[in-house]
Coordinates of C-alpha atoms and ligand atoms in Angstrom, one line a residue:
X1 CA 203.3 99.5 -18.9
X2 CA 201.3 96.4 -19.4
X3 CA 197.8 95.9 -20.6
X4 CA 195.5 94.0 -18.4
X5 CA 191.9 93.2 -19.4
X6 CA 191.6 96.6 -21.1
X7 CA 192.8 98.5 -18.1
X8 CA 196.0 100.4 -18.5
X9 CA 198.1 99.2 -15.6
X10 CA 201.1 101.3 -14.7
X11 CA 203.1 99.2 -12.3
X12 CA 205.5 102.1 -11.6
X13 CA 202.7 104.4 -10.6
X14 CA 200.8 102.5 -7.9
X15 CA 200.2 104.4 -4.7
X16 CA 200.9 101.8 -2.0
X17 CA 197.7 101.5 0.2
X18 CA 197.9 102.7 3.8
X19 CA 196.6 99.9 6.1
X20 CA 195.2 101.0 9.5
X21 CA 195.1 97.8 11.6
X22 CA 194.0 96.9 15.0
X23 CA 196.4 94.3 16.6
X24 CA 195.0 92.1 19.4
X25 CA 192.3 89.7 18.1
X26 CA 192.7 91.1 14.7
X27 CA 196.2 89.9 13.7
X28 CA 196.9 87.5 16.7
X29 CA 195.5 86.2 20.0
X30 CA 197.0 85.8 23.5
X31 CA 197.5 82.2 24.8
X32 CA 194.6 82.9 27.2
X33 CA 192.2 83.0 24.2
X34 CA 193.6 80.2 22.0
X35 CA 195.6 77.1 22.5
X36 CA 198.9 77.5 20.5
X37 CA 199.7 74.6 18.1
X38 CA 203.1 73.6 16.9
X39 CA 202.8 75.6 13.6
X40 CA 201.7 78.8 15.5
X41 CA 204.3 81.6 15.8
X42 CA 204.9 83.7 18.8
X43 CA 204.4 87.3 18.1
X44 CA 204.3 89.2 21.4
X45 CA 205.9 88.8 24.8
X46 CA 205.0 89.9 28.3
X47 CA 207.0 92.2 30.5
X48 CA 209.1 89.1 31.7
X49 CA 209.8 88.2 28.1
X50 CA 207.5 85.1 28.1
X51 CA 205.4 84.3 25.0
X52 CA 202.0 86.0 25.2
X53 CA 200.3 86.1 21.8
X54 CA 200.6 83.9 18.7
X55 CA 199.6 83.9 15.1
X56 CA 198.2 80.8 13.4
X57 CA 199.5 80.0 9.9
X58 CA 196.8 81.9 8.1
X59 CA 197.4 85.0 10.3
X60 CA 201.1 84.7 9.6
X61 CA 200.5 84.7 5.8
X62 CA 198.1 87.5 6.1
X63 CA 200.5 89.7 8.1
X64 CA 203.4 88.9 5.6
X65 CA 201.1 89.9 2.7
X66 CA 200.2 93.2 4.6
X67 CA 203.8 94.1 5.4
X68 CA 204.7 93.4 1.7
X69 CA 201.8 95.1 0.0
X70 CA 200.8 98.0 2.3
X71 CA 202.2 100.7 4.6
X72 CA 201.0 99.1 7.8
X73 CA 200.1 101.4 10.7
X74 CA 198.9 99.8 13.9
X75 CA 195.9 101.4 15.6
X76 CA 195.9 99.8 19.1
X77 CA 194.8 100.0 22.7
X78 CA 198.4 98.9 23.6
X79 CA 200.6 101.5 25.2
X80 CA 203.9 102.4 23.4
X81 CA 205.6 100.1 25.8
X82 CA 203.2 97.2 25.1
X83 CA 203.6 97.8 21.4
X84 CA 207.3 97.4 21.7
X85 CA 206.7 93.9 22.7
X86 CA 204.9 93.1 19.4
X87 CA 207.6 91.6 17.3
X88 CA 206.5 92.7 13.9
X89 CA 208.5 95.3 11.7
X90 CA 206.3 98.3 11.7
X91 CA 207.9 101.1 9.8
X92 CA 205.3 103.8 9.4
X93 CA 204.5 104.9 12.9
X94 CA 201.5 103.8 15.1
X95 CA 198.4 105.0 17.0
X96 CA 198.7 103.6 20.7
X97 CA 196.8 103.8 24.0
X98 CA 193.3 103.9 22.3
X99 CA 194.6 107.0 20.4
X100 CA 196.2 108.8 23.4
X101 CA 199.7 108.4 21.8
X102 CA 200.9 108.7 18.2
X103 CA 204.3 107.4 17.3
X104 CA 206.4 108.6 14.5
X105 CA 207.9 106.2 12.0
X106 CA 211.0 106.1 14.1
X107 CA 208.8 105.2 17.1
X108 CA 209.5 108.3 19.0
X109 CA 206.4 110.0 20.6
X110 CA 204.8 112.5 18.2
X111 CA 205.1 115.7 20.2
X112 CA 202.3 117.7 18.4
X113 CA 199.7 115.0 19.2
X114 CA 201.0 114.7 22.8
X115 CA 200.7 118.4 23.3
X116 CA 197.1 118.2 22.0
X117 CA 196.4 115.4 24.4
X118 CA 197.9 117.2 27.3
X119 CA 195.6 120.1 26.6
X120 CA 192.5 118.0 26.1
X121 CA 193.1 115.9 29.2
X122 CA 194.0 118.5 31.8
X123 CA 190.6 118.5 33.3
X124 CA 190.6 114.7 33.4
X125 CA 193.6 114.1 35.5
X126 CA 191.9 114.5 38.8
X127 CA 188.7 112.9 37.6
X128 CA 190.5 109.7 36.6
X129 CA 191.6 109.2 40.3
X130 CA 188.1 109.9 41.4
X131 CA 186.7 107.4 39.0
X132 CA 189.2 104.8 40.2
X133 CA 188.2 105.3 43.8
X134 CA 184.5 105.0 42.8
X135 CA 185.2 101.7 40.9
X136 CA 187.1 100.3 43.9
X137 CA 184.5 101.3 46.3
X138 CA 181.6 99.9 44.3
X139 CA 183.6 96.7 43.5
X140 CA 183.3 95.7 47.2
X141 CA 179.7 94.7 46.3
X142 CA 180.8 92.5 43.3
X143 CA 184.2 91.0 43.8
X144 CA 188.0 91.6 43.2
X145 CA 189.3 93.9 40.5
X146 CA 192.5 95.7 39.8
X147 CA 192.6 99.2 38.5
X148 CA 195.2 101.4 37.0
X149 CA 195.8 104.5 34.7
X150 CA 197.6 104.0 31.4
X151 CA 200.1 106.8 31.3
X152 CA 202.3 108.1 28.6
X153 CA 205.2 110.5 29.4
X154 CA 203.6 111.2 32.8
X155 CA 200.1 112.0 31.2
X156 CA 197.2 109.8 32.4
X157 CA 195.4 108.7 29.3
X158 CA 192.7 106.2 30.4
X159 CA 191.7 103.8 33.1
X160 CA 191.7 100.0 33.1
X161 CA 189.6 98.0 35.5
X162 CA 190.3 94.3 35.3
X163 CA 188.4 91.7 37.0
X164 CA 190.6 89.1 38.7
X165 CA 189.5 85.8 37.2
X166 CA 191.2 82.4 37.6
X167 CA 194.3 82.3 35.4
X168 CA 193.1 85.8 34.1
X169 CA 190.7 83.9 31.9
X170 CA 188.9 86.4 29.6
X171 CA 186.0 84.1 29.0
X172 CA 185.1 83.6 32.7
X173 CA 181.7 85.2 33.6
X174 CA 182.2 88.8 34.8
X175 CA 180.5 91.5 36.6
X176 CA 182.1 94.4 34.9
X177 CA 178.9 95.6 33.1
X178 CA 176.9 95.6 36.4
X179 CA 179.8 97.4 38.1
X180 CA 179.9 100.0 35.4
X181 CA 176.1 100.5 35.5
X182 CA 176.3 100.9 39.3
X183 CA 178.4 104.1 39.0
X184 CA 176.9 107.5 39.1
X185 CA 176.5 109.3 35.8
X186 CA 178.3 112.3 37.3
X187 CA 181.5 110.3 37.8
X188 CA 181.2 108.7 34.4
X189 CA 180.5 111.9 32.5
X190 CA 183.0 112.6 29.6
X191 CA 184.2 109.0 29.4
X192 CA 183.3 106.2 27.1
X193 CA 183.8 102.5 27.8
X194 CA 185.1 99.4 26.1
X195 CA 184.5 96.0 27.5
X196 CA 186.7 93.2 26.3
X197 CA 186.5 90.0 28.2
X198 CA 187.6 90.6 31.9
X199 CA 189.1 94.0 30.9
X200 CA 187.1 97.3 31.0
X201 CA 188.7 100.5 29.6
X202 CA 187.2 103.8 30.8
X203 CA 188.5 106.3 28.3
X204 CA 188.2 110.1 28.2
X205 CA 186.2 111.2 25.1
X206 CA 189.2 113.1 23.6
X207 CA 191.2 109.8 23.6
X208 CA 190.0 107.9 20.6
X209 CA 191.6 105.8 17.9
X210 CA 189.6 107.7 15.3
X211 CA 190.9 111.1 16.4
X212 CA 194.5 110.0 16.4
X213 CA 194.1 108.1 13.1
X214 CA 192.6 111.3 11.6
X215 CA 195.7 113.1 12.7
X216 CA 197.9 110.5 11.2
X217 CA 196.0 110.5 7.9
X218 CA 196.3 114.3 7.5
X219 CA 199.8 114.0 6.4
X220 CA 198.7 111.6 3.6
X221 CA 195.6 113.4 2.6
X222 CA 196.8 114.9 -0.6
X223 CA 198.3 111.7 -1.9
X224 CA 195.0 110.0 -3.0
X225 CA 196.3 106.7 -1.6
X226 CA 193.8 103.9 -0.9
X227 CA 193.2 103.7 2.8
X228 CA 192.3 100.3 4.1
X229 CA 191.5 99.1 7.7
X230 CA 190.9 96.0 9.8
X231 CA 189.6 95.7 13.3
X232 CA 187.7 93.2 15.5
X233 CA 185.9 95.3 18.1
X234 CA 182.7 97.5 17.9
X235 CA 184.9 100.3 19.3
X236 CA 187.1 100.0 16.2
X237 CA 184.3 101.1 13.8
X238 CA 184.9 104.8 14.3
X239 CA 188.5 104.7 13.1
X240 CA 187.6 102.1 10.3
X241 CA 185.1 104.5 8.9
X242 CA 188.0 106.8 8.0
X243 CA 189.1 104.1 5.6
X244 CA 188.0 103.8 1.9
X245 CA 187.5 100.1 2.6
X246 CA 187.5 98.1 5.8
X247 CA 187.1 94.6 7.1
X248 CA 187.0 92.4 10.2
X249 CA 188.1 88.9 11.1
X250 CA 185.7 86.1 11.3
X251 CA 185.0 85.1 14.9
X252 CA 185.3 88.7 16.1
X253 CA 183.1 90.8 18.3
X254 CA 182.3 93.0 15.2
X255 CA 181.4 90.1 13.0
X256 CA 179.2 88.6 15.7
X257 CA 177.4 91.9 16.0
X258 CA 176.9 92.3 12.3
X259 CA 175.6 88.8 11.9
X260 CA 173.2 89.2 14.9
X261 CA 171.9 92.6 13.8
X262 CA 171.5 91.6 10.2
X263 CA 169.4 88.7 11.1
X264 CA 167.3 90.7 13.4
X265 CA 166.9 93.5 10.8
X266 CA 166.0 91.1 8.0
X267 CA 163.3 89.5 10.2
X268 CA 161.9 92.9 10.9
X269 CA 162.0 94.3 7.4
X270 CA 161.6 91.2 5.3
X271 CA 164.4 92.3 2.7
X272 CA 168.0 93.3 2.4
X273 CA 168.3 97.0 1.6
X274 CA 169.0 100.5 2.9
X275 CA 166.8 100.4 6.0
X276 CA 165.2 103.6 7.1
Ligands
MG301 MG1 191.3 94.2 19.0

């Protein structure tokens, strides 16, 4: 035991923090969003085995520190298959497919969670196809999209609508918000939506990163371990709020939102504080 600044610090008795972390645009970026430099490190590959996403040197050091200092649990929109193409040594399981899938530490599918999802999504299976048909029908008025259902073990989890832009450029102007707003509330009922560049996810409400993260955290509840989180998107906030502390990268959707809304709120109120 060592004495540190009047705190009794027992190095043998530290509960390793759990770190719930989003992956894409939190720990790395695809080459469509950044131009890889010589000191960048390839971290994910596409289905053909080609380099897809990279970490800059600072991201590399951050991830090394996370892997060394925490029990790192990815909480990602990636399917289990897409997660298998992230070349980082995760050892404590994962939340995949926006929360539709939980993986055990050995990366097998968690059957308890899968059964819960099967039950919750029974009524959505037919409605997902109806929604895809409606998207394709409405897209005739806007432009070219491709749509698919992300499945796990034969269970349809959520829908992706991707606008076909030149070189799949996520920064190209896109019509996805207008397309979404043109659909009837009836066909959209029970879904929520996450727009990320030229990629729109239409997700049944039972499928959520927060629901799945809550399920994962239940097994650690009695351990009084610090729970930390990182994410880049507004849709990450719900799972991040399960953490004792959480953060976001600079240059992220979430950080842009905080900066914008803080500025607006300050202008309106005239002070920093707990606004009513
Ligand atoms: Mg992200």
